[in-house]
Each structure stands twice: as C-alpha cells, then as structure tokens.
GROMACS .gro file of C-alpha atoms in nm:
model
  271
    1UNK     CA    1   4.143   6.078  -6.560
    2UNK     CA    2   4.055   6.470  -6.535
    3UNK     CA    3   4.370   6.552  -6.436
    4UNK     CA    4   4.557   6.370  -6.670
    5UNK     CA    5   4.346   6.486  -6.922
    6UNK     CA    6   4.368   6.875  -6.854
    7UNK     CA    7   4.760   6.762  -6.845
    8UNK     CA    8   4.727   6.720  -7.222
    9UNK     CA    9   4.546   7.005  -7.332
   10UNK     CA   10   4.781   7.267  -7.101
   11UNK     CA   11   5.016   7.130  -7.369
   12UNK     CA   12   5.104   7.315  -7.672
   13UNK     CA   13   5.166   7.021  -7.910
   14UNK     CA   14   4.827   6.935  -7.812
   15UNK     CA   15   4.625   7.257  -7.951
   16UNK     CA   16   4.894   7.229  -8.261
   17UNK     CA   17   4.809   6.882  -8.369
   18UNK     CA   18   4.415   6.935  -8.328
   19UNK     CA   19   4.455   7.306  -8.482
   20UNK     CA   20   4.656   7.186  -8.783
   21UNK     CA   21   4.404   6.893  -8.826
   22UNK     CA   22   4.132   7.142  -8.863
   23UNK     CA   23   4.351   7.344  -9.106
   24UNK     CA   24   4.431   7.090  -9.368
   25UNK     CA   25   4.046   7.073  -9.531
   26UNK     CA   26   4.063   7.453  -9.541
   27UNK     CA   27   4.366   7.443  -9.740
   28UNK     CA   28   4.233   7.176  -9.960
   29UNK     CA   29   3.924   7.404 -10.034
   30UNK     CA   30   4.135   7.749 -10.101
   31UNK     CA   31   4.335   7.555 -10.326
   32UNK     CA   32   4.045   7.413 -10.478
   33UNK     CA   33   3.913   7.732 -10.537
   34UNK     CA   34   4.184   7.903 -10.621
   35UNK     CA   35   4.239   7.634 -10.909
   36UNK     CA   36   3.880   7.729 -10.995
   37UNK     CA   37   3.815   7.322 -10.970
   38UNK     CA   38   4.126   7.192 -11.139
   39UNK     CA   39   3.902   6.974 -11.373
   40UNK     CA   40   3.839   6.696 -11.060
   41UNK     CA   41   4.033   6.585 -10.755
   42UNK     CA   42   4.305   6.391 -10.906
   43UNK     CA   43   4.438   6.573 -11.228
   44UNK     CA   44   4.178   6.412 -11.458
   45UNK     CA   45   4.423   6.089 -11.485
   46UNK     CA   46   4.208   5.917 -11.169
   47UNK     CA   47   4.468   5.683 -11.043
   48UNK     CA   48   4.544   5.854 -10.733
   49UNK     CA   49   4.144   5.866 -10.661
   50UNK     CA   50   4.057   5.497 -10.510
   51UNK     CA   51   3.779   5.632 -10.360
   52UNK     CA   52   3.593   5.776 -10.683
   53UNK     CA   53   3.502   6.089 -10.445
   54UNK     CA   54   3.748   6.313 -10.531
   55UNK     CA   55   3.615   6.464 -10.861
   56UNK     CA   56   3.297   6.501 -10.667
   57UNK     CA   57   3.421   6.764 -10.396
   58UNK     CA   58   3.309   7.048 -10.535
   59UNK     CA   59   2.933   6.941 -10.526
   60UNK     CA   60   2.859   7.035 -10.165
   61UNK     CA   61   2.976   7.124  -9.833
   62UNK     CA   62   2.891   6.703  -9.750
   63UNK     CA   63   3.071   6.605 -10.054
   64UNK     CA   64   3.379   6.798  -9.930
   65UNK     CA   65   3.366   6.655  -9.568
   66UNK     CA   66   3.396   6.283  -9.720
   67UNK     CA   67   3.682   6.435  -9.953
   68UNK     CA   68   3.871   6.544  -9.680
   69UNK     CA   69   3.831   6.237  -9.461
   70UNK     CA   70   3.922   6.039  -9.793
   71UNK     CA   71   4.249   6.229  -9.807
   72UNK     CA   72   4.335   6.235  -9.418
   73UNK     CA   73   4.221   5.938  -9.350
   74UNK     CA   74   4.513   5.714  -9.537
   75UNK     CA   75   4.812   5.879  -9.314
   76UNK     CA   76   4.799   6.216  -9.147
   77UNK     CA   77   4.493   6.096  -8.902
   78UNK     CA   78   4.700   5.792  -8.831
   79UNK     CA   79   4.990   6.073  -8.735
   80UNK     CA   80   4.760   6.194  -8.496
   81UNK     CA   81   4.668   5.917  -8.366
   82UNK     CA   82   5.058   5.812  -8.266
   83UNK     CA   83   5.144   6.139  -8.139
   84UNK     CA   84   4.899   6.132  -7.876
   85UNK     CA   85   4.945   5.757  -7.768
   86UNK     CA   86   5.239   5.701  -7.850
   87UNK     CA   87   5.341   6.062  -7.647
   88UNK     CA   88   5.141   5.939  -7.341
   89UNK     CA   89   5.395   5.729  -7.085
   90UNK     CA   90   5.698   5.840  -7.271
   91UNK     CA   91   5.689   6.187  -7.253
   92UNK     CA   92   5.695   6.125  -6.873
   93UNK     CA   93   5.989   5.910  -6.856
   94UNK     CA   94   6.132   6.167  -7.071
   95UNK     CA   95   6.091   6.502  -6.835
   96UNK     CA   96   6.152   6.271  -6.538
   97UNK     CA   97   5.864   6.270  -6.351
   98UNK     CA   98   5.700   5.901  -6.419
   99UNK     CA   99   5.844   5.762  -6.113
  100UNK     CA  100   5.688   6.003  -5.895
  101UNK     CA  101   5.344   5.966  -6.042
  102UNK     CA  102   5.436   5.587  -5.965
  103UNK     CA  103   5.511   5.667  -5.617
  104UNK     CA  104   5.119   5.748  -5.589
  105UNK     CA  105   4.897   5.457  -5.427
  106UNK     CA  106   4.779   5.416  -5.772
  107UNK     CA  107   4.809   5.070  -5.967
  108UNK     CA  108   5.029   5.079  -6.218
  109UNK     CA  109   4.758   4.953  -6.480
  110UNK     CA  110   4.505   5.167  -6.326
  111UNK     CA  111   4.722   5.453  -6.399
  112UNK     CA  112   4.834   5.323  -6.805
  113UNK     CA  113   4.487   5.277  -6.835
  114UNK     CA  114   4.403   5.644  -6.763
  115UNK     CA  115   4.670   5.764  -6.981
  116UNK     CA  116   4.566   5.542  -7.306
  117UNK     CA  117   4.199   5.683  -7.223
  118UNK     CA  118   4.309   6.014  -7.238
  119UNK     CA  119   4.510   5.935  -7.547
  120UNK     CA  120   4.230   5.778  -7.715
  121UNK     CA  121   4.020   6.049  -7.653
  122UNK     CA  122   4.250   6.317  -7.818
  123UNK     CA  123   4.271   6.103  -8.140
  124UNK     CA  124   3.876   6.070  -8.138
  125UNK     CA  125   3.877   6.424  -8.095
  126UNK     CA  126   4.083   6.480  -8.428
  127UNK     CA  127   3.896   6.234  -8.616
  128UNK     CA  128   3.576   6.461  -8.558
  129UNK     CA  129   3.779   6.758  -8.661
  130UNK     CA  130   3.802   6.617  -9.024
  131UNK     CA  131   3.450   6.598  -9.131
  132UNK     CA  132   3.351   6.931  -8.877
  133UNK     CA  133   3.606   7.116  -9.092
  134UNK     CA  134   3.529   7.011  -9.409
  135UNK     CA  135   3.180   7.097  -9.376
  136UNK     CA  136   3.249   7.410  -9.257
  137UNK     CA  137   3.479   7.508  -9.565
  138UNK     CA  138   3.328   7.327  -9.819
  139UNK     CA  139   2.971   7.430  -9.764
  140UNK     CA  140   3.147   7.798  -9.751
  141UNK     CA  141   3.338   7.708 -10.051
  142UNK     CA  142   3.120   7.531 -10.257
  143UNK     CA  143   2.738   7.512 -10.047
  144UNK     CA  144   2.546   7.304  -9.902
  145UNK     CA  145   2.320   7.013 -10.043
  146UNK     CA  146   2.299   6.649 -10.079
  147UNK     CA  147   2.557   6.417 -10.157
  148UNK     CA  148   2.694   6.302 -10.487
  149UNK     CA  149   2.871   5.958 -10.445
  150UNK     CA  150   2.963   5.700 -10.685
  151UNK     CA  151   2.669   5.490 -10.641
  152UNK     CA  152   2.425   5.737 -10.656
  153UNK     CA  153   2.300   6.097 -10.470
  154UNK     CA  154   2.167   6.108 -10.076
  155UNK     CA  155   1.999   6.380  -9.965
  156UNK     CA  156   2.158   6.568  -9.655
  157UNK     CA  157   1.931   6.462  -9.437
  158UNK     CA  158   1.989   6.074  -9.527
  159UNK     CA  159   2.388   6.140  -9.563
  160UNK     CA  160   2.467   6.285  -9.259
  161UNK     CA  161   2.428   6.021  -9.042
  162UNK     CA  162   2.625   5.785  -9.264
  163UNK     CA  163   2.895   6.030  -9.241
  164UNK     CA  164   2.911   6.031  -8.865
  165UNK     CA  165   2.949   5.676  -8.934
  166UNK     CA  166   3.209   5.673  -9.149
  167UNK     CA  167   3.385   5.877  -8.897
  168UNK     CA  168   3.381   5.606  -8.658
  169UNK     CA  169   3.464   5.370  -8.883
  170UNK     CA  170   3.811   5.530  -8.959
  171UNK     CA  171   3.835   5.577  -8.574
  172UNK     CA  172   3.860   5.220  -8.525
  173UNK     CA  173   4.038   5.158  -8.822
  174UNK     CA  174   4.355   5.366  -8.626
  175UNK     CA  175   4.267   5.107  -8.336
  176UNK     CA  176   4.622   4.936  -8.430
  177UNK     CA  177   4.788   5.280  -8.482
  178UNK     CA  178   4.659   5.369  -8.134
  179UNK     CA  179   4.845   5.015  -7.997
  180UNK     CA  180   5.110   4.972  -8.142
  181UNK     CA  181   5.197   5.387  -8.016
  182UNK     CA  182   5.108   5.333  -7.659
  183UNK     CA  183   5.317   5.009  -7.653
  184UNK     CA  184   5.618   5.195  -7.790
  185UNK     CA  185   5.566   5.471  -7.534
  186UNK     CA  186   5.598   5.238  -7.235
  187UNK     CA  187   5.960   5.100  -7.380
  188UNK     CA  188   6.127   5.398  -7.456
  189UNK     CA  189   6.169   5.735  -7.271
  190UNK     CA  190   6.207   5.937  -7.595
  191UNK     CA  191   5.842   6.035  -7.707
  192UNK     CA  192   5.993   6.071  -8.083
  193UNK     CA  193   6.094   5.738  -8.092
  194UNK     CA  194   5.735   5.579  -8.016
  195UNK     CA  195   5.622   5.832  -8.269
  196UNK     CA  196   5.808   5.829  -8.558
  197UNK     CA  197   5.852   5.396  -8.536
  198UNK     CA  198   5.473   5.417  -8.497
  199UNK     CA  199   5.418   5.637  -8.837
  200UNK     CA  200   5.746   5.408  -8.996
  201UNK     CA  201   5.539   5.092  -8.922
  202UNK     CA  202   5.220   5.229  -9.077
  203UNK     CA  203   5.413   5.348  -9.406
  204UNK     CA  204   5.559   4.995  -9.420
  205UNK     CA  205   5.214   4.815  -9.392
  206UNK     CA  206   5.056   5.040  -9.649
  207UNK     CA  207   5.349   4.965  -9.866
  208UNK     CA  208   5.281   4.606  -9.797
  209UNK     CA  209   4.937   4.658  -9.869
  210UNK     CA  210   4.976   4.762 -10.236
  211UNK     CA  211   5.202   4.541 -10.309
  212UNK     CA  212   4.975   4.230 -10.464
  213UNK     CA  213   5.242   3.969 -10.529
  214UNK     CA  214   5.159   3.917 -10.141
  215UNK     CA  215   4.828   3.767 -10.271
  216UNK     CA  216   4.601   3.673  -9.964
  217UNK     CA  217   4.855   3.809  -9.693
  218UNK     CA  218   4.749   4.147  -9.757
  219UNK     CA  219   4.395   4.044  -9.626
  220UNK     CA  220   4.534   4.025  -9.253
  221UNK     CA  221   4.704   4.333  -9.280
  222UNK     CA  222   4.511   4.627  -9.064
  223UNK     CA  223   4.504   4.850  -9.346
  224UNK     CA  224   4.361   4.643  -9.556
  225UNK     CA  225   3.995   4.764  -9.515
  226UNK     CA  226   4.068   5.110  -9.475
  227UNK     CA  227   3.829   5.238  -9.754
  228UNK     CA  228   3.563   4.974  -9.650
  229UNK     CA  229   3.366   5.275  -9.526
  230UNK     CA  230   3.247   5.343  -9.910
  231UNK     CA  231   3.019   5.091  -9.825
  232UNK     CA  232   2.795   5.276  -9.645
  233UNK     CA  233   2.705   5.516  -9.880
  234UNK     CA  234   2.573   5.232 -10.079
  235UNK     CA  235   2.221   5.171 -10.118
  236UNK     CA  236   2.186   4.947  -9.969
  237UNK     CA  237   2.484   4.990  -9.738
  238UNK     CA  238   2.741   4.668  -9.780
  239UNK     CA  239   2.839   4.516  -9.488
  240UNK     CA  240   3.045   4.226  -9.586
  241UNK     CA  241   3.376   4.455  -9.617
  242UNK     CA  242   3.269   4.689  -9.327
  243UNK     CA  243   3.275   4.392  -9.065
  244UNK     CA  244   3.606   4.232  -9.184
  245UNK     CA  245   3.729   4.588  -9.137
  246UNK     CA  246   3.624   4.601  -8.781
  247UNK     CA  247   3.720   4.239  -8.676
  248UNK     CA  248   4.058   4.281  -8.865
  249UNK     CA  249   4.117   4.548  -8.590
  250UNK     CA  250   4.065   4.337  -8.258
  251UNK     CA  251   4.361   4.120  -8.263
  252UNK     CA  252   4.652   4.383  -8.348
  253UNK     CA  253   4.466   4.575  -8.038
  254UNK     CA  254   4.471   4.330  -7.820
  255UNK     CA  255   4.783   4.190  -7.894
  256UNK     CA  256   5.015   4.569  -7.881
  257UNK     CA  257   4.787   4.684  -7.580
  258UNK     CA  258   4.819   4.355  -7.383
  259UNK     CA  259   5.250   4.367  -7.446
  260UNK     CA  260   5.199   4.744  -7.340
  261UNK     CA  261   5.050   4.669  -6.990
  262UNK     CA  262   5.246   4.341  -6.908
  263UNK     CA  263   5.552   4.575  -6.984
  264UNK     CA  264   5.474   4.829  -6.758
  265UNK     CA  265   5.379   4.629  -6.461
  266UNK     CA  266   5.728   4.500  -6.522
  267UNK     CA  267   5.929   4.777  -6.629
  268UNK     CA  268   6.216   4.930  -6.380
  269UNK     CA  269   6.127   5.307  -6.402
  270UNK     CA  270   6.431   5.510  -6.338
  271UNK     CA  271   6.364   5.844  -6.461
   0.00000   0.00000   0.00000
C-alpha cells in the first residue's frame, strides 16, 4: 500500500487537487472581505442558503470553517472524491502498465483493494483540508471565538469537536461518489471518462433530489441527507436524520464496490 501510495503523491494532479482544495476557503474569505461582508452569505434574498450558516461566516474563524464545508461540501468535495478513485485502475490501463503490475504474484483483489485504500485516503485527506483551511483564513479574516449557528451559540471548546464530526459525516456521505468512481475506473482505460461520468451522475442525482414531484423517491437517493450534519450542532444533537444519512450510504457502496471487484477479477487486461 506504501508504494502505491507514494505513486499518488509523486503525481502532480495529486498536489493540484489537494492545493486547490485548500485554496477555495481563502478565496471565499478575500472576497468576503473585500466585499466588506456583502450584507450575509447569500445576497440578503436567502434562497441559495439551505443551511442558514451562510450569513453567519463572518462571526469567527469556526463559523467560517462550517461555511466553507457548507459550500464545498454539495459538489466540488464530491469532484475530489472521483478524481482520485475514479483515477486509480484507469490511469494504469491508460499509460499501459496495469498488466505488468498484474504480472506480480499479487491477487488481483488484493491489489484493487490497495488502490481504492489509497484512493480513499486522498479524498479523506481533502475533506480535512476544508475545515483546516477555513479556520485558518477565517480566524485570520474575521477571528477566532465561538460559534454562531442557527439554533443557538457553542463555545469553541464545545464546537470543535462537533466540527471534526461533521467532517466525517460528509466523508461518508461521498461513500457512493467514492464507488461508483472506482467502479468506472476498472471498465474503462480513459481516467476522464470514470471522472467526468462520476461528477455527471452526481449532478443528475442532485437534480433529482430537488425535484419534489418525485415525492418519497428522493428519500433513497444518496444525496438526500447531505445537510443532515446540521444536526449536530443542535442542542441536543438530532440523530434521527444523521443515521438515515449514514445507512442511506451502505447499499450504493456495497453495491458499485462489489460490481468493481467482480469486474476486475474478470476483466481481460490488455494494455
């Protein structure tokens, strides 16, 4: 797994993806700033502001961090997330050398499994960025303190850990984004291809996901508990939403990474 994983980050588009991760929440806070506020996070008219966060980001460097995990959280973690699954066994098809890591007395599955390790890994890594970043600018940008949340204020001490927490909550929430990418990469040797119809797929079930005439089929959808985390900065925290999130997960994982592995034990590599 070492060596796979020191594969990744001698890789440019590695260091690029994790670097502009950590650059987004700076931007946010220089244009902040530079708007001098902008009279709250959505242009006063709060319908692009599910969260109820947003007009609150300029109250702290903690208040900023769940701003900008609020705002990444929806699409360009998911991004991420693909390019570094769905990159994994595809990018190796694609420069020709799969078949000789295959010619290794290595199993086949023992070897996917290192690769969607290492894959997962990367995307946990850029998950951490968010919040890391956004504390660093916002406490810069606007200081540090407790946080101001819809249902009420936590002190920093109280918030922080419910921040790490919401962090992992969005991790597993790009569980299925994680899947469905590594799947891809095993049936294609162009790493764009697993990428972009990974990132396609999750426009299509967030479109799906706002649209209501779908009634109670949205509820199985894997996006449908992606703000869920509010929850836990609740007092006290609510659950009910926060489980369904995490169980909603399980069977799109299990389903995409199962067809991934069955595919490659099967697949005639070639290139």
């Amino acid at each position: 797994m070492m060596t796979e994983l020191w594969r990744q980050l001698a890789r440019r588009r590695t260091w690029v993806a994790l670097a502009g991760t950590a650059l987004v929440p700076v931007i946010i806070a220089v244009a902040i700033v530079v708007n001098d506020g902008g009279g709250g996070g959505d242009g006063g008219g709060g319908g692009g502001d599910p969260t109820g966060l947003f007009e609150l980001a300029t109250a702290s460097g903690l208040n900023f961090a769940l701003v900008s995990v609020a705002a990444m959280s929806g699409f360009l973690v998911p991004v991420v997330v693909a390019l570094f699954t769905g990159d994994a066994v595809s990018s190796e098809a694609g420069w020709g050398s799969l078949r000789y890591l295959l010619a290794r007395p290595v199993p086949r599955s023992r070897l996917l499994g290192r690769k969607l390790a290492v894959g997962v890994l990367l995307g946990l890594v850029a998950v951490a960025i968010v919040p890391l970043s956004g504390v660093i600018a916002g406490t810069i940008a606007f200081g540090w303190g407790g946080v101001q949340t819809p249902f009420g204020v936590l002190a920093a001490g109280e918030a922080i850990p419910r921040l790490v927490a919401i962090c992992a909550y969005v991790a597993w929430s790009t569980a299925w984004v994680a899947a469905v990418a590594f799947w891809l990469s095993t049936t294609t040797d162009a790493p764009v291809g697993a990428v972009a119809g990974t990132i396609v797929l999750v426009i299509v079930v967030q479109i799906l996901d706002a649209i209501s005439a779908l009634g109670s089929l949205r509820e199985w959808l894997p996006v449908h508990e992606s703000i869920a985390w509010l929850g836990l900065l609740a007092t006290p925290v609510r659950t009910t939403d926060l489980a369904r999130g995490i169980l909603l997960q399980v069977p799109y994982v299990v389903v995409f990474l199962g067809l991934a592995f069955w595919h490659f034990r099967r697949k005639d590599v070639l290139s």
